[in-house]
Every structure is written in structure tokens, then in C-alpha cells.
mmCIF file with all atom_site columns, C-alpha atoms in Angstrom:
data_model
loop_
_atom_site.group_PDB
_atom_site.id
_atom_site.type_symbol
_atom_site.label_atom_id
_atom_site.label_alt_id
_atom_site.label_comp_id
_atom_site.label_asym_id
_atom_site.label_entity_id
_atom_site.label_seq_id
_atom_site.pdbx_PDB_ins_code
_atom_site.Cartn_x
_atom_site.Cartn_y
_atom_site.Cartn_z
_atom_site.occupancy
_atom_site.B_iso_or_equiv
_atom_site.pdbx_formal_charge
_atom_site.auth_seq_id
_atom_site.auth_comp_id
_atom_site.auth_asym_id
_atom_site.auth_atom_id
_atom_site.pdbx_PDB_model_num
ATOM 1  C CA . GLY A 1 1  ? 85.269  94.936  118.786 1.00 91.00 ? 7  GLY A CA 1
ATOM 2  C CA . ALA A 1 2  ? 86.766  91.455  118.588 1.00 93.00 ? 8  ALA A CA 1
ATOM 3  C CA . TRP A 1 3  ? 84.451  90.607  115.688 1.00 95.00 ? 9  TRP A CA 1
ATOM 4  C CA . ASP A 1 4  ? 85.609  93.727  113.806 1.00 96.00 ? 10 ASP A CA 1
ATOM 5  C CA . MET A 1 5  ? 89.223  92.654  114.230 1.00 95.00 ? 11 MET A CA 1
ATOM 6  C CA . PHE A 1 6  ? 88.438  89.126  113.049 1.00 95.00 ? 12 PHE A CA 1
ATOM 7  C CA . ARG A 1 7  ? 86.489  90.403  110.026 1.00 96.00 ? 13 ARG A CA 1
ATOM 8  C CA . ALA A 1 8  ? 89.395  92.660  108.986 1.00 95.00 ? 14 ALA A CA 1
ATOM 9  C CA . TYR A 1 9  ? 91.768  89.690  109.319 1.00 94.00 ? 15 TYR A CA 1
ATOM 10 C CA . GLN A 1 10 ? 89.489  87.524  107.179 1.00 96.00 ? 16 GLN A CA 1
ATOM 11 C CA . ASP A 1 11 ? 89.227  90.259  104.564 1.00 96.00 ? 17 ASP A CA 1
ATOM 12 C CA . MET A 1 12 ? 93.016  90.627  104.510 1.00 94.00 ? 18 MET A CA 1
ATOM 13 C CA . ARG A 1 13 ? 93.457  86.892  103.952 1.00 94.00 ? 19 ARG A CA 1
ATOM 14 C CA . GLU A 1 14 ? 90.834  86.893  101.205 1.00 95.00 ? 20 GLU A CA 1
ATOM 15 C CA . ALA A 1 15 ? 92.324  89.947  99.467  1.00 95.00 ? 21 ALA A CA 1
ATOM 16 C CA . ASN A 1 16 ? 95.763  88.306  99.523  1.00 93.00 ? 22 ASN A CA 1
ATOM 17 C CA . TYR A 1 17 ? 97.253  91.544  98.205  1.00 91.00 ? 23 TYR A CA 1
ATOM 18 C CA . ARG A 1 18 ? 100.921 92.266  98.815  1.00 87.00 ? 24 ARG A CA 1
ATOM 19 C CA . ASP A 1 19 ? 101.756 95.109  101.233 1.00 86.00 ? 25 ASP A CA 1
ATOM 20 C CA . SER A 1 20 ? 98.115  95.744  102.161 1.00 93.00 ? 26 SER A CA 1
ATOM 21 C CA . ASP A 1 21 ? 98.318  94.526  105.754 1.00 93.00 ? 27 ASP A CA 1
ATOM 22 C CA . LYS A 1 22 ? 98.694  98.007  107.276 1.00 96.00 ? 28 LYS A CA 1
ATOM 23 C CA . TYR A 1 23 ? 95.343  99.017  105.773 1.00 97.00 ? 29 TYR A CA 1
ATOM 24 C CA . PHE A 1 24 ? 93.648  96.016  107.381 1.00 97.00 ? 30 PHE A CA 1
ATOM 25 C CA . HIS A 1 25 ? 95.366  96.694  110.722 1.00 97.00 ? 31 HIS A CA 1
ATOM 26 C CA . ALA A 1 26 ? 94.057  100.259 110.656 1.00 98.00 ? 32 ALA A CA 1
ATOM 27 C CA . ARG A 1 27 ? 90.591  99.219  109.461 1.00 98.00 ? 33 ARG A CA 1
ATOM 28 C CA . GLY A 1 28 ? 90.085  96.546  112.103 1.00 97.00 ? 34 GLY A CA 1
ATOM 29 C CA . ASN A 1 29 ? 91.124  98.931  114.870 1.00 98.00 ? 35 ASN A CA 1
ATOM 30 C CA . TYR A 1 30 ? 89.015  101.743 113.406 1.00 98.00 ? 36 TYR A CA 1
ATOM 31 C CA . ASP A 1 31 ? 85.890  99.602  113.140 1.00 98.00 ? 37 ASP A CA 1
ATOM 32 C CA . ALA A 1 32 ? 86.315  98.239  116.669 1.00 97.00 ? 38 ALA A CA 1
ATOM 33 C CA . ALA A 1 33 ? 86.939  101.682 118.171 1.00 97.00 ? 39 ALA A CA 1
ATOM 34 C CA . GLN A 1 34 ? 83.763  103.025 116.543 1.00 97.00 ? 40 GLN A CA 1
ATOM 35 C CA . ARG A 1 35 ? 81.830  100.756 118.924 1.00 96.00 ? 41 ARG A CA 1
ATOM 36 C CA . GLY A 1 36 ? 83.029  102.791 121.894 1.00 97.00 ? 42 GLY A CA 1
ATOM 37 C CA . PRO A 1 37 ? 85.593  102.446 124.687 1.00 96.00 ? 43 PRO A CA 1
ATOM 38 C CA . GLY A 1 38 ? 85.063  98.683  124.973 1.00 96.00 ? 44 GLY A CA 1
ATOM 39 C CA . GLY A 1 39 ? 85.715  98.190  121.282 1.00 96.00 ? 45 GLY A CA 1
ATOM 40 C CA . ALA A 1 40 ? 88.848  100.320 121.428 1.00 97.00 ? 46 ALA A CA 1
ATOM 41 C CA . TRP A 1 41 ? 90.040  98.346  124.451 1.00 97.00 ? 47 TRP A CA 1
ATOM 42 C CA . ALA A 1 42 ? 89.426  95.012  122.689 1.00 96.00 ? 48 ALA A CA 1
ATOM 43 C CA . ALA A 1 43 ? 91.247  96.251  119.583 1.00 97.00 ? 49 ALA A CA 1
ATOM 44 C CA . LYS A 1 44 ? 94.279  97.305  121.642 1.00 97.00 ? 50 LYS A CA 1
ATOM 45 C CA . VAL A 1 45 ? 94.436  94.023  123.559 1.00 97.00 ? 51 VAL A CA 1
ATOM 46 C CA . ILE A 1 46 ? 94.090  91.941  120.389 1.00 96.00 ? 52 ILE A CA 1
ATOM 47 C CA . SER A 1 47 ? 96.572  94.075  118.441 1.00 96.00 ? 53 SER A CA 1
ATOM 48 C CA . ASP A 1 48 ? 99.174  94.020  121.204 1.00 95.00 ? 54 ASP A CA 1
ATOM 49 C CA . ALA A 1 49 ? 98.844  90.241  121.638 1.00 94.00 ? 55 ALA A CA 1
ATOM 50 C CA . ARG A 1 50 ? 99.121  89.620  117.907 1.00 90.00 ? 56 ARG A CA 1
ATOM 51 C CA . GLU A 1 51 ? 102.158 91.835  117.535 1.00 91.00 ? 57 GLU A CA 1
ATOM 52 C CA . LYS A 1 52 ? 103.864 90.200  120.528 1.00 88.00 ? 58 LYS A CA 1
ATOM 53 C CA . TRP A 1 53 ? 103.247 86.769  119.021 1.00 86.00 ? 59 TRP A CA 1
ATOM 54 C CA . GLN A 1 54 ? 104.379 87.936  115.591 1.00 80.00 ? 60 GLN A CA 1
ATOM 55 C CA . SER A 1 55 ? 107.607 89.442  116.883 1.00 77.00 ? 61 SER A CA 1
ATOM 56 C CA . ASP A 1 56 ? 108.367 86.435  119.114 1.00 76.00 ? 62 ASP A CA 1
ATOM 57 C CA . VAL A 1 57 ? 107.380 83.622  116.756 1.00 77.00 ? 63 VAL A CA 1
ATOM 58 C CA . SER A 1 58 ? 107.344 84.736  113.146 1.00 70.00 ? 64 SER A CA 1
ATOM 59 C CA . GLY A 1 59 ? 110.554 86.732  113.234 1.00 67.00 ? 65 GLY A CA 1
ATOM 60 C CA . ARG A 1 60 ? 109.216 89.508  111.009 1.00 74.00 ? 66 ARG A CA 1
ATOM 61 C CA . GLY A 1 61 ? 111.274 92.046  112.863 1.00 79.00 ? 67 GLY A CA 1
ATOM 62 C CA . ALA A 1 62 ? 110.940 95.121  115.005 1.00 84.00 ? 68 ALA A CA 1
ATOM 63 C CA . GLU A 1 63 ? 110.403 97.493  112.075 1.00 88.00 ? 69 GLU A CA 1
ATOM 64 C CA . ASP A 1 64 ? 107.360 95.570  110.824 1.00 88.00 ? 70 ASP A CA 1
ATOM 65 C CA . THR A 1 65 ? 105.957 95.377  114.357 1.00 90.00 ? 71 THR A CA 1
ATOM 66 C CA . ARG A 1 66 ? 106.449 99.130  114.829 1.00 93.00 ? 72 ARG A CA 1
ATOM 67 C CA . ALA A 1 67 ? 104.715 99.881  111.522 1.00 94.00 ? 73 ALA A CA 1
ATOM 68 C CA . ASP A 1 68 ? 101.822 97.536  112.375 1.00 94.00 ? 74 ASP A CA 1
ATOM 69 C CA . GLN A 1 69 ? 101.386 99.180  115.772 1.00 96.00 ? 75 GLN A CA 1
ATOM 70 C CA . GLU A 1 70 ? 101.412 102.621 114.140 1.00 98.00 ? 76 GLU A CA 1
ATOM 71 C CA . ALA A 1 71 ? 98.602  101.520 111.812 1.00 98.00 ? 77 ALA A CA 1
ATOM 72 C CA . ASN A 1 72 ? 96.728  99.988  114.765 1.00 97.00 ? 78 ASN A CA 1
ATOM 73 C CA . ALA A 1 73 ? 96.933  103.215 116.785 1.00 98.00 ? 79 ALA A CA 1
ATOM 74 C CA . TRP A 1 74 ? 95.990  105.301 113.732 1.00 98.00 ? 80 TRP A CA 1
ATOM 75 C CA . GLY A 1 75 ? 92.809  103.293 113.239 1.00 98.00 ? 81 GLY A CA 1
ATOM 76 C CA . ARG A 1 76 ? 91.885  103.311 116.923 1.00 98.00 ? 82 ARG A CA 1
ATOM 77 C CA . SER A 1 77 ? 92.265  107.090 117.053 1.00 97.00 ? 83 SER A CA 1
ATOM 78 C CA . GLY A 1 78 ? 89.743  107.494 114.232 1.00 97.00 ? 84 GLY A CA 1
ATOM 79 C CA . GLY A 1 79 ? 92.241  107.931 111.408 1.00 97.00 ? 85 GLY A CA 1
ATOM 80 C CA . ASP A 1 80 ? 91.158  106.973 107.907 1.00 98.00 ? 86 ASP A CA 1
ATOM 81 C CA . PRO A 1 81 ? 92.462  103.449 107.080 1.00 97.00 ? 87 PRO A CA 1
ATOM 82 C CA . ASN A 1 82 ? 92.830  104.525 103.439 1.00 96.00 ? 88 ASN A CA 1
ATOM 83 C CA . ARG A 1 83 ? 96.002  106.309 104.505 1.00 96.00 ? 89 ARG A CA 1
ATOM 84 C CA . TYR A 1 84 ? 97.608  102.904 104.104 1.00 94.00 ? 90 TYR A CA 1
#
């Protein structure tokens, strides 16, 4: 699961496309969760840690964190990342 999250992050950085981050949040969580309960667990831990760091350090704001977490949960629950 951790590798899926890292790959989605790398793809997001490479795409460098404005306002596409929610898609990559959902995709990383989706891919990790497809590996089973361990993958879903890893995706949740990584997502929660990243969002905590982002809200504490980067100052992007609560609204962005909420939207990221929504995309994370959507992907983990099996939702299609293309929604974003």
C-alpha cells in the first residue's frame, strides 16, 4: 500500500497539473486499498500523517485538508478516482 501511495505522489509531481491533486489522493488510496485491509490501513495512516503535516506546516488551510481527506476516503472506499 505504501508503494501505491508513493507512486501516486510521484505521478502527481510529474504531471504538475494545477488542481489535479484530489485525483492523485483518491488514486493512491484506491490502489492501496485494492491490496486488501493492510493496504487500506497503510493508505489511511499515510494520508492522515500527510494531512496533519500539511495543515500544521504548509498552512494550506482546513478547507484544503478536508477536501484532501474526502478524496482519500473516496479512494479507499473503492470510489472511482476519475470523480476528481
